[in-house]
PDB file of C-alpha atoms in Angstrom:
ATOM      1  CA  MET N   1      -0.068  -0.086   0.113  1.00 41.00           C
ATOM      2  CA  SER N   2       2.109   2.923  -1.222  1.00 39.00           C
ATOM      3  CA  ARG N   3       2.208   5.654  -3.245  1.00 41.00           C
ATOM      4  CA  PRO N   4       4.899   7.046  -5.626  1.00 41.00           C
ATOM      5  CA  ASN N   5       6.135  10.055  -3.857  1.00 51.00           C
ATOM      6  CA  GLY N   6       5.088  10.089  -0.417  1.00 60.00           C
ATOM      7  CA  LEU N   7       4.025   8.248   2.796  1.00 81.00           C
ATOM      8  CA  THR N   8       2.571   4.473   2.787  1.00 86.00           C
ATOM      9  CA  ILE N   9      -0.619   3.952   4.974  1.00 89.00           C
ATOM     10  CA  GLN N  10       1.864   2.119   7.566  1.00 88.00           C
ATOM     11  CA  GLN N  11       4.415   5.206   7.464  1.00 90.00           C
ATOM     12  CA  LEU N  12       1.638   7.517   8.018  1.00 90.00           C
ATOM     13  CA  LEU N  13       0.325   5.606  11.270  1.00 90.00           C
ATOM     14  CA  GLU N  14       4.132   5.694  12.524  1.00 89.00           C
ATOM     15  CA  LYS N  15       4.317   9.368  11.700  1.00 91.00           C
ATOM     16  CA  HIS N  16       1.177  10.232  13.428  1.00 89.00           C
ATOM     17  CA  GLY N  17       1.791   7.992  16.569  1.00 79.00           C
ATOM     18  CA  PRO N  18      -1.012   6.174  18.521  1.00 71.00           C
ATOM     19  CA  MET N  19      -4.298   6.411  16.979  1.00 74.00           C
ATOM     20  CA  PRO N  20      -7.069   5.902  19.585  1.00 77.00           C
ATOM     21  CA  PHE N  21      -9.582   8.772  19.738  1.00 86.00           C
ATOM     22  CA  VAL N  22     -11.429   9.128  23.022  1.00 84.00           C
ATOM     23  CA  LEU N  23     -14.832  11.002  22.876  1.00 83.00           C
ATOM     24  CA  ALA N  24     -15.523  13.429  25.504  1.00 71.00           C
ATOM     25  CA  ALA N  25     -16.526  11.854  28.735  1.00 72.00           C
ATOM     26  CA  GLU N  26     -16.767  14.816  31.232  1.00 69.00           C
ATOM     27  CA  LYS N  27     -20.284  15.076  32.120  1.00 83.00           C
ATOM     28  CA  ASP N  28     -20.412  18.690  33.336  1.00 90.00           C
ATOM     29  CA  ILE N  29     -23.767  20.426  34.341  1.00 92.00           C
ATOM     30  CA  VAL N  30     -23.853  22.236  31.207  1.00 90.00           C
ATOM     31  CA  ALA N  31     -25.503  20.950  28.209  1.00 92.00           C
ATOM     32  CA  SER N  32     -22.626  21.855  25.969  1.00 90.00           C
ATOM     33  CA  SER N  33     -20.505  19.116  27.724  1.00 90.00           C
ATOM     34  CA  VAL N  34     -22.702  16.443  25.923  1.00 93.00           C
ATOM     35  CA  THR N  35     -21.478  15.282  22.609  1.00 94.00           C
ATOM     36  CA  GLN N  36     -23.982  17.049  20.279  1.00 95.00           C
ATOM     37  CA  TRP N  37     -24.898  14.057  18.183  1.00 96.00           C
ATOM     38  CA  GLN N  38     -28.139  15.647  17.028  1.00 95.00           C
ATOM     39  CA  LYS N  39     -25.701  17.753  14.855  1.00 94.00           C
ATOM     40  CA  PHE N  40     -23.722  15.106  13.374  1.00 95.00           C
ATOM     41  CA  GLY N  41     -23.091  16.095   9.779  1.00 91.00           C
ATOM     42  CA  GLN N  42     -24.840  19.301  10.035  1.00 84.00           C
ATOM     43  CA  TYR N  43     -22.685  21.962   8.938  1.00 70.00           C
ATOM     44  CA  ASP N  44     -22.644  25.323  10.445  1.00 55.00           C
ATOM     45  CA  MET N  45     -20.821  27.037   7.500  1.00 50.00           C
ATOM     46  CA  PRO N  46     -22.918  28.598   4.753  1.00 50.00           C
ATOM     47  CA  SER N  47     -21.165  26.371   2.179  1.00 52.00           C
ATOM     48  CA  GLY N  48     -22.209  22.919   3.865  1.00 66.00           C
ATOM     49  CA  LYS N  49     -25.456  21.260   3.453  1.00 77.00           C
ATOM     50  CA  PRO N  50     -27.067  19.007   6.157  1.00 84.00           C
ATOM     51  CA  GLY N  51     -26.229  15.509   5.435  1.00 89.00           C
ATOM     52  CA  HIS N  52     -23.677  16.257   2.574  1.00 89.00           C
ATOM     53  CA  LEU N  53     -20.113  14.667   3.427  1.00 92.00           C
ATOM     54  CA  PHE N  54     -16.862  15.602   1.791  1.00 88.00           C
ATOM     55  CA  GLY N  55     -15.167  12.683  -0.076  1.00 89.00           C
ATOM     56  CA  VAL N  56     -13.059  11.390  -2.726  1.00 84.00           C
ATOM     57  CA  ARG N  57     -14.060   8.577  -4.905  1.00 81.00           C
ATOM     58  CA  LEU N  58     -13.014   7.315  -8.190  1.00 73.00           C
ATOM     59  CA  VAL N  59     -15.602   7.686 -10.876  1.00 76.00           C
ATOM     60  CA  ASP N  60     -14.696   6.372 -14.421  1.00 77.00           C
ATOM     61  CA  ASN N  61     -10.960   5.956 -13.551  1.00 75.00           C
ATOM     62  CA  HIS N  62     -10.874   9.733 -12.568  1.00 74.00           C
ATOM     63  CA  TRP N  63     -10.376  10.787  -9.127  1.00 75.00           C
ATOM     64  CA  LYS N  64     -13.075  13.164  -7.752  1.00 80.00           C
ATOM     65  CA  ASN N  65     -13.493  15.258  -4.717  1.00 83.00           C
ATOM     66  CA  LEU N  66     -17.043  15.562  -4.054  1.00 82.00           C
ATOM     67  CA  ARG N  67     -19.863  16.168  -1.543  1.00 86.00           C
ATOM     68  CA  GLU N  68     -22.362  13.153  -1.412  1.00 89.00           C
ATOM     69  CA  PHE N  69     -25.656  13.004   0.268  1.00 92.00           C
ATOM     70  CA  PHE N  70     -25.943  10.435   3.055  1.00 95.00           C
ATOM     71  CA  TYR N  71     -29.584   9.833   3.937  1.00 95.00           C
ATOM     72  CA  ASP N  72     -28.621   8.260   7.240  1.00 96.00           C
ATOM     73  CA  ILE N  73     -26.484  11.220   8.365  1.00 95.00           C
ATOM     74  CA  ASP N  74     -29.014  13.574   7.428  1.00 94.00           C
ATOM     75  CA  ASN N  75     -31.600  11.279   9.806  1.00 95.00           C
ATOM     76  CA  PHE N  76     -29.282  10.452  12.195  1.00 97.00           C
ATOM     77  CA  SER N  77     -31.126  11.746  15.151  1.00 96.00           C
ATOM     78  CA  VAL N  78     -34.702  11.660  16.264  1.00 96.00           C
ATOM     79  CA  TYR N  79     -36.194  14.956  17.760  1.00 96.00           C
ATOM     80  CA  GLU N  80     -39.519  14.906  19.566  1.00 95.00           C
ATOM     81  CA  ALA N  81     -41.117  17.822  21.647  1.00 95.00           C
ATOM     82  CA  GLU N  82     -43.673  16.819  24.091  1.00 95.00           C
ATOM     83  CA  SER N  83     -45.167  17.904  27.500  1.00 95.00           C
ATOM     84  CA  TRP N  84     -43.345  16.541  30.709  1.00 96.00           C
ATOM     85  CA  GLU N  85     -43.514  16.766  34.337  1.00 95.00           C
ATOM     86  CA  GLY N  86     -41.143  15.313  36.904  1.00 96.00           C
ATOM     87  CA  ASP N  87     -39.388  16.017  39.956  1.00 97.00           C
ATOM     88  CA  ILE N  88     -36.874  19.030  40.368  1.00 97.00           C
ATOM     89  CA  ARG N  89     -34.188  16.519  41.294  1.00 97.00           C
ATOM     90  CA  ASP N  90     -34.469  15.064  37.683  1.00 97.00           C
ATOM     91  CA  ILE N  91     -32.987  18.213  36.490  1.00 96.00           C
ATOM     92  CA  ALA N  92     -29.106  17.858  36.027  1.00 95.00           C
ATOM     93  CA  GLY N  93     -27.949  20.915  34.716  1.00 94.00           C
ATOM     94  CA  MET N  94     -28.617  23.893  32.516  1.00 92.00           C
ATOM     95  CA  THR N  95     -28.229  24.433  28.547  1.00 91.00           C
ATOM     96  CA  THR N  96     -26.689  27.748  29.227  1.00 83.00           C
ATOM     97  CA  SER N  97     -25.463  29.754  32.163  1.00 75.00           C
ATOM     98  CA  LYS N  98     -23.591  33.217  32.894  1.00 69.00           C
ATOM     99  CA  TYR N  99     -21.430  31.153  35.407  1.00 70.00           C
ATOM    100  CA  PHE N 100     -18.574  28.967  34.549  1.00 71.00           C
ATOM    101  CA  LEU N 101     -19.633  25.504  35.214  1.00 78.00           C
ATOM    102  CA  LYS N 102     -16.746  23.288  33.771  1.00 77.00           C
ATOM    103  CA  GLY N 103     -15.493  20.830  36.468  1.00 82.00           C
ATOM    104  CA  PHE N 104     -18.704  20.506  38.196  1.00 90.00           C
ATOM    105  CA  HIS N 105     -20.279  17.135  37.585  1.00 90.00           C
ATOM    106  CA  CYS N 106     -23.616  17.782  39.974  1.00 94.00           C
ATOM    107  CA  LEU N 107     -25.441  20.601  41.068  1.00 95.00           C
ATOM    108  CA  ASP N 108     -25.170  19.566  44.667  1.00 97.00           C
ATOM    109  CA  ARG N 109     -21.653  20.086  44.716  1.00 94.00           C
ATOM    110  CA  PHE N 110     -21.760  23.360  42.580  1.00 94.00           C
ATOM    111  CA  VAL N 111     -24.177  24.865  45.412  1.00 96.00           C
ATOM    112  CA  GLU N 112     -22.120  23.507  48.320  1.00 96.00           C
ATOM    113  CA  LEU N 113     -18.997  24.953  47.087  1.00 94.00           C
ATOM    114  CA  ASN N 114     -20.264  28.283  45.725  1.00 93.00           C
ATOM    115  CA  TYR N 115     -23.383  29.159  47.696  1.00 95.00           C
ATOM    116  CA  PRO N 116     -23.433  27.318  51.052  1.00 97.00           C
ATOM    117  CA  HIS N 117     -25.423  30.374  52.557  1.00 97.00           C
ATOM    118  CA  LEU N 118     -28.269  29.349  50.167  1.00 96.00           C
ATOM    119  CA  ILE N 119     -28.650  25.883  51.729  1.00 98.00           C
ATOM    120  CA  GLU N 120     -28.264  26.546  55.222  1.00 97.00           C
ATOM    121  CA  ASP N 121     -31.972  26.154  56.176  1.00 97.00           C
ATOM    122  CA  ILE N 122     -32.695  22.545  55.396  1.00 97.00           C
ATOM    123  CA  SER N 123     -36.384  22.770  56.333  1.00 98.00           C
ATOM    124  CA  GLU N 124     -39.955  23.270  54.492  1.00 97.00           C
ATOM    125  CA  GLU N 125     -39.466  26.844  55.408  1.00 97.00           C
ATOM    126  CA  GLY N 126     -35.984  26.969  53.827  1.00 96.00           C
ATOM    127  CA  LEU N 127     -37.148  25.009  50.517  1.00 97.00           C
ATOM    128  CA  SER N 128     -40.264  27.457  50.162  1.00 96.00           C
ATOM    129  CA  LYS N 129     -37.852  30.338  50.506  1.00 95.00           C
ATOM    130  CA  ALA N 130     -35.433  28.751  47.769  1.00 95.00           C
ATOM    131  CA  LEU N 131     -38.558  28.207  45.430  1.00 95.00           C
ATOM    132  CA  ASP N 132     -39.476  31.769  45.901  1.00 93.00           C
ATOM    133  CA  ASP N 133     -37.978  32.877  42.588  1.00 90.00           C
ATOM    134  CA  PRO N 134     -39.787  34.291  39.551  1.00 89.00           C
ATOM    135  CA  ASP N 135     -37.876  31.724  37.033  1.00 86.00           C
ATOM    136  CA  LEU N 136     -38.170  28.688  39.340  1.00 91.00           C
ATOM    137  CA  ARG N 137     -41.971  29.760  39.528  1.00 91.00           C
ATOM    138  CA  VAL N 138     -42.420  29.640  35.753  1.00 90.00           C
ATOM    139  CA  MET N 139     -41.262  25.668  35.636  1.00 91.00           C
ATOM    140  CA  MET N 140     -43.467  24.822  38.596  1.00 91.00           C
ATOM    141  CA  SER N 141     -46.602  26.400  36.969  1.00 91.00           C
ATOM    142  CA  GLY N 142     -45.986  24.422  33.706  1.00 91.00           C
ATOM    143  CA  ASP N 143     -44.114  26.779  31.369  1.00 92.00           C
ATOM    144  CA  GLY N 144     -40.655  25.207  31.901  1.00 92.00           C
ATOM    145  CA  VAL N 145     -38.826  24.389  28.945  1.00 94.00           C
ATOM    146  CA  PHE N 146     -36.382  21.279  29.126  1.00 96.00           C
ATOM    147  CA  LYS N 147     -33.847  19.427  26.814  1.00 96.00           C
ATOM    148  CA  PHE N 148     -33.149  15.719  27.222  1.00 97.00           C
ATOM    149  CA  PHE N 149     -30.349  13.896  25.352  1.00 96.00           C
ATOM    150  CA  GLY N 150     -30.982   9.946  25.234  1.00 96.00           C
ATOM    151  CA  TRP N 151     -27.535   9.072  25.088  1.00 95.00           C
ATOM    152  CA  ASP N 152     -26.503  11.034  27.975  1.00 94.00           C
ATOM    153  CA  ASN N 153     -29.865  10.359  30.129  1.00 94.00           C
ATOM    154  CA  ARG N 154     -29.877  13.860  31.765  1.00 95.00           C
ATOM    155  CA  MET N 155     -32.533  16.484  31.866  1.00 96.00           C
ATOM    156  CA  PHE N 156     -31.424  20.227  31.523  1.00 96.00           C
ATOM    157  CA  LEU N 157     -33.322  23.096  32.050  1.00 94.00           C
ATOM    158  CA  ASP N 158     -33.423  25.541  29.138  1.00 92.00           C
ATOM    159  CA  GLY N 159     -33.211  29.107  29.659  1.00 80.00           C
ATOM    160  CA  GLU N 160     -31.335  31.792  31.698  1.00 73.00           C
ATOM    161  CA  VAL N 161     -32.772  30.546  35.027  1.00 77.00           C
ATOM    162  CA  GLY N 162     -30.242  31.512  37.985  1.00 83.00           C
ATOM    163  CA  ILE N 163     -28.505  28.269  38.489  1.00 90.00           C
ATOM    164  CA  GLU N 164     -27.812  28.895  42.284  1.00 92.00           C
ATOM    165  CA  ARG N 165     -31.362  29.086  42.838  1.00 92.00           C
ATOM    166  CA  LEU N 166     -32.274  26.019  41.162  1.00 94.00           C
ATOM    167  CA  ALA N 167     -29.225  24.133  42.692  1.00 96.00           C
ATOM    168  CA  ALA N 168     -30.136  25.283  46.216  1.00 97.00           C
ATOM    169  CA  ALA N 169     -33.943  24.165  45.860  1.00 97.00           C
ATOM    170  CA  ARG N 170     -33.309  20.812  44.470  1.00 97.00           C
ATOM    171  CA  TYR N 171     -30.518  20.408  47.105  1.00 98.00           C
ATOM    172  CA  ILE N 172     -32.891  21.349  50.053  1.00 98.00           C
ATOM    173  CA  ALA N 173     -35.727  19.121  48.455  1.00 98.00           C
ATOM    174  CA  GLY N 174     -33.212  16.050  48.140  1.00 98.00           C
ATOM    175  CA  LYS N 175     -32.225  16.540  52.105  1.00 98.00           C
ATOM    176  CA  LEU N 176     -35.819  16.676  52.957  1.00 98.00           C
ATOM    177  CA  ASN N 177     -36.842  13.575  50.621  1.00 97.00           C
ATOM    178  CA  LYS N 178     -39.619  15.893  49.270  1.00 97.00           C
ATOM    179  CA  LYS N 179     -40.588  15.900  45.590  1.00 96.00           C
ATOM    180  CA  VAL N 180     -41.172  19.265  43.937  1.00 97.00           C
ATOM    181  CA  LEU N 181     -43.034  18.943  40.676  1.00 96.00           C
ATOM    182  CA  VAL N 182     -41.740  20.723  37.747  1.00 96.00           C
ATOM    183  CA  LYS N 183     -43.678  20.727  34.342  1.00 95.00           C
ATOM    184  CA  GLY N 184     -43.544  22.197  30.856  1.00 95.00           C
ATOM    185  CA  SER N 185     -42.319  20.969  27.503  1.00 96.00           C
ATOM    186  CA  VAL N 186     -39.196  18.874  26.850  1.00 97.00           C
ATOM    187  CA  GLN N 187     -37.022  18.540  23.804  1.00 96.00           C
ATOM    188  CA  SER N 188     -35.848  15.053  23.405  1.00 97.00           C
ATOM    189  CA  TYR N 189     -33.174  13.892  21.276  1.00 97.00           C
ATOM    190  CA  HIS N 190     -32.190  10.277  20.379  1.00 97.00           C
ATOM    191  CA  VAL N 191     -29.600   8.639  18.172  1.00 97.00           C
ATOM    192  CA  SER N 192     -31.598   6.703  15.328  1.00 98.00           C
ATOM    193  CA  ASN N 193     -30.452   2.974  15.711  1.00 97.00           C
ATOM    194  CA  LYS N 194     -31.853   2.442  12.200  1.00 97.00           C
ATOM    195  CA  ALA N 195     -29.448   5.249  10.831  1.00 98.00           C
ATOM    196  CA  VAL N 196     -26.537   3.883  12.658  1.00 98.00           C
ATOM    197  CA  ARG N 197     -27.230   0.238  11.246  1.00 98.00           C
ATOM    198  CA  GLY N 198     -27.586   1.732   7.602  1.00 98.00           C
ATOM    199  CA  LEU N 199     -24.218   3.346   8.062  1.00 98.00           C
ATOM    200  CA  ARG N 200     -22.526   0.474   9.395  1.00 98.00           C
ATOM    201  CA  ASP N 201     -23.935  -1.899   6.602  1.00 98.00           C
ATOM    202  CA  ASP N 202     -22.119   0.230   3.927  1.00 97.00           C
ATOM    203  CA  TYR N 203     -19.156   1.908   5.731  1.00 97.00           C
ATOM    204  CA  GLU N 204     -16.570   1.247   8.502  1.00 98.00           C
ATOM    205  CA  LEU N 205     -16.596   4.421  10.600  1.00 98.00           C
ATOM    206  CA  LEU N 206     -13.400   5.172  12.476  1.00 97.00           C
ATOM    207  CA  ALA N 207     -12.492   8.161  14.455  1.00 96.00           C
ATOM    208  CA  VAL N 208      -9.257  10.077  14.843  1.00 94.00           C
ATOM    209  CA  LYS N 209      -7.864  13.188  16.474  1.00 91.00           C
ATOM    210  CA  LYS N 210      -8.604  16.116  14.260  1.00 90.00           C
ATOM    211  CA  SER N 211      -5.233  17.390  12.557  1.00 90.00           C
ATOM    212  CA  PHE N 212      -4.774  19.342   9.499  1.00 92.00           C
ATOM    213  CA  GLU N 213      -1.262  17.535   8.855  1.00 93.00           C
ATOM    214  CA  PHE N 214      -2.995  14.035   9.332  1.00 92.00           C
ATOM    215  CA  GLU N 215      -5.808  14.936   6.739  1.00 91.00           C
ATOM    216  CA  PHE N 216      -3.312  16.072   4.352  1.00 91.00           C
ATOM    217  CA  ASP N 217      -1.361  13.041   4.652  1.00 92.00           C
ATOM    218  CA  PHE N 218      -4.384  10.768   4.604  1.00 93.00           C
ATOM    219  CA  VAL N 219      -5.962  12.211   1.738  1.00 89.00           C
ATOM    220  CA  CYS N 220      -2.655  11.870  -0.391  1.00 87.00           C
ATOM    221  CA  ALA N 221      -1.907   8.374   0.650  1.00 89.00           C
ATOM    222  CA  MET N 222      -5.718   7.124  -0.152  1.00 90.00           C
ATOM    223  CA  ARG N 223      -5.677   9.158  -3.457  1.00 85.00           C
ATOM    224  CA  ALA N 224      -2.494   7.360  -4.617  1.00 83.00           C
ATOM    225  CA  LEU N 225      -4.080   3.987  -3.746  1.00 85.00           C
ATOM    226  CA  GLY N 226      -7.349   4.823  -5.428  1.00 84.00           C
ATOM    227  CA  ALA N 227      -9.354   4.154  -2.336  1.00 90.00           C
ATOM    228  CA  SER N 228     -12.515   5.824  -1.698  1.00 93.00           C
ATOM    229  CA  PHE N 229     -13.487   7.563   1.632  1.00 96.00           C
ATOM    230  CA  PHE N 230     -15.714  10.410   3.214  1.00 95.00           C
ATOM    231  CA  GLN N 231     -15.152  12.422   6.436  1.00 94.00           C
ATOM    232  CA  VAL N 232     -17.215  14.488   8.806  1.00 94.00           C
ATOM    233  CA  ASP N 233     -16.381  16.039  12.075  1.00 93.00           C
ATOM    234  CA  VAL N 234     -17.064  14.392  15.356  1.00 94.00           C
ATOM    235  CA  PRO N 235     -19.705  16.858  16.837  1.00 94.00           C
ATOM    236  CA  ALA N 236     -18.661  19.422  19.646  1.00 91.00           C
ATOM    237  CA  PRO N 237     -17.233  19.499  22.227  1.00 92.00           C
ATOM    238  CA  ASN N 238     -14.843  16.836  20.713  1.00 91.00           C
ATOM    239  CA  ARG N 239     -12.112  17.612  18.281  1.00 90.00           C
ATOM    240  CA  GLY N 240     -12.239  14.744  16.078  1.00 93.00           C
ATOM    241  CA  LEU N 241     -12.617  13.485  12.610  1.00 94.00           C
ATOM    242  CA  VAL N 242     -14.760  10.327  11.274  1.00 96.00           C
ATOM    243  CA  ILE N 243     -13.602   8.487   8.447  1.00 96.00           C
ATOM    244  CA  LEU N 244     -16.271   6.521   6.535  1.00 97.00           C
ATOM    245  CA  LEU N 245     -14.640   3.785   4.471  1.00 97.00           C
ATOM    246  CA  PRO N 246     -16.888   1.925   1.972  1.00 96.00           C
ATOM    247  CA  LYS N 247     -17.326  -1.794   2.313  1.00 97.00           C
ATOM    248  CA  ASN N 248     -17.655  -2.180  -1.384  1.00 94.00           C
ATOM    249  CA  ASP N 249     -14.330  -0.982  -1.987  1.00 93.00           C
ATOM    250  CA  PRO N 250     -11.267  -3.636  -1.298  1.00 93.00           C
ATOM    251  CA  GLN N 251      -8.811  -0.967  -1.214  1.00 93.00           C
ATOM    252  CA  SER N 252     -10.800   1.151   1.344  1.00 95.00           C
ATOM    253  CA  MET N 253     -11.166  -2.171   3.461  1.00 96.00           C
ATOM    254  CA  ALA N 254      -7.581  -2.756   3.142  1.00 95.00           C
ATOM    255  CA  VAL N 255      -7.025   0.577   4.786  1.00 95.00           C
ATOM    256  CA  ALA N 256      -9.568  -0.133   7.276  1.00 96.00           C
ATOM    257  CA  ASN N 257      -7.887  -3.299   8.513  1.00 96.00           C
ATOM    258  CA  LEU N 258      -4.657  -1.358   9.065  1.00 94.00           C
ATOM    259  CA  LEU N 259      -6.315   1.413  10.819  1.00 94.00           C
ATOM    260  CA  THR N 260      -8.023  -0.940  13.237  1.00 93.00           C
ATOM    261  CA  GLN N 261      -4.727  -3.035  13.917  1.00 92.00           C
ATOM    262  CA  ALA N 262      -3.514   0.317  14.957  1.00 91.00           C
ATOM    263  CA  ASP N 263      -6.197   0.851  17.577  1.00 90.00           C
ATOM    264  CA  VAL N 264      -7.986   3.482  15.699  1.00 93.00           C
ATOM    265  CA  THR N 265     -11.428   3.952  17.234  1.00 94.00           C
ATOM    266  CA  ASP N 266     -14.189   1.965  15.885  1.00 95.00           C
ATOM    267  CA  LEU N 267     -16.870   4.631  15.921  1.00 96.00           C
ATOM    268  CA  GLY N 268     -19.394   2.623  14.347  1.00 97.00           C
ATOM    269  CA  LEU N 269     -19.438  -0.008  17.249  1.00 96.00           C
ATOM    270  CA  HIS N 270     -19.392   2.927  19.726  1.00 95.00           C
ATOM    271  CA  LEU N 271     -22.619   4.266  18.180  1.00 97.00           C
ATOM    272  CA  GLU N 272     -24.355   0.965  17.904  1.00 97.00           C
ATOM    273  CA  VAL N 273     -23.872   0.505  21.470  1.00 95.00           C
ATOM    274  CA  LEU N 274     -25.100   4.017  22.356  1.00 95.00           C
ATOM    275  CA  SER N 275     -28.111   3.994  20.134  1.00 96.00           C
ATOM    276  CA  SER N 276     -29.124   0.695  21.679  1.00 96.00           C
ATOM    277  CA  ASN N 277     -28.876   1.849  25.298  1.00 95.00           C
ATOM    278  CA  GLN N 278     -30.473   5.180  25.236  1.00 96.00           C
ATOM    279  CA  ALA N 279     -32.926   6.496  28.040  1.00 94.00           C
ATOM    280  CA  PHE N 280     -35.983   8.500  27.863  1.00 91.00           C
ATOM    281  CA  ALA N 281     -37.248  11.519  29.956  1.00 89.00           C
ATOM    282  CA  PRO N 282     -38.064  10.294  33.314  1.00 85.00           C
ATOM    283  CA  ASN N 283     -41.704  10.876  34.455  1.00 76.00           C
ATOM    284  CA  THR N 284     -42.990  10.983  38.016  1.00 60.00           C
TER     285      THR N 284
END
């Protein structure tokens, strides 16, 4: 597997070192810490089109750069909006916040470290005081807006609610073992298991760290081999690249075998497991 004037695939792997790519595992109390699979293949730049991936393919013995539409990428996630009610303790974090929340994995710890004065009174009166907030009253009256990511299994409150008030109220409610009903509408996202299976039927999906130098070397090596592939970014907050290698292309499958032997992350398998083990919004 070589090209006349450049790296072989083996040399490329040696040059770029260990290849495993680790997906973001930190579960901070802000929704941006969750891998945004609902945006997979959904380009932000004006030139990009949802579901269209950049790739290179041999067509009539000519090497072509192209953007090809992938139905399973365009339908990768399932979105549902429905009414929801639950306990205040079901809320794990916020979609946005003016506070720096990175490194906090639960609201209880956040309020203990930053606002201990708000949780001094562990009593019914203390809970009533904590809940006496205009923004909290909105979600208690039925007008709350929530987001739930099935692959993450956590509920986030959407909006600019003061997180310290929310954290204090749910902390005191937990200590009192008292349910506080919250309700409104929930926007739920799930990865489509059907789409994942469709992609895996036709492609090997491998993930590597995003690097301009690696991408350049990889494209050159693949072109010299006459091997087809497509690529798309791993969704935020990750910085990675997904390589899709067509299973009907022997050269591409030979490359896939070499990458797998180099411990490149099998993203297809990861997504199969993830999509098969998703949760649904908790209900009281």
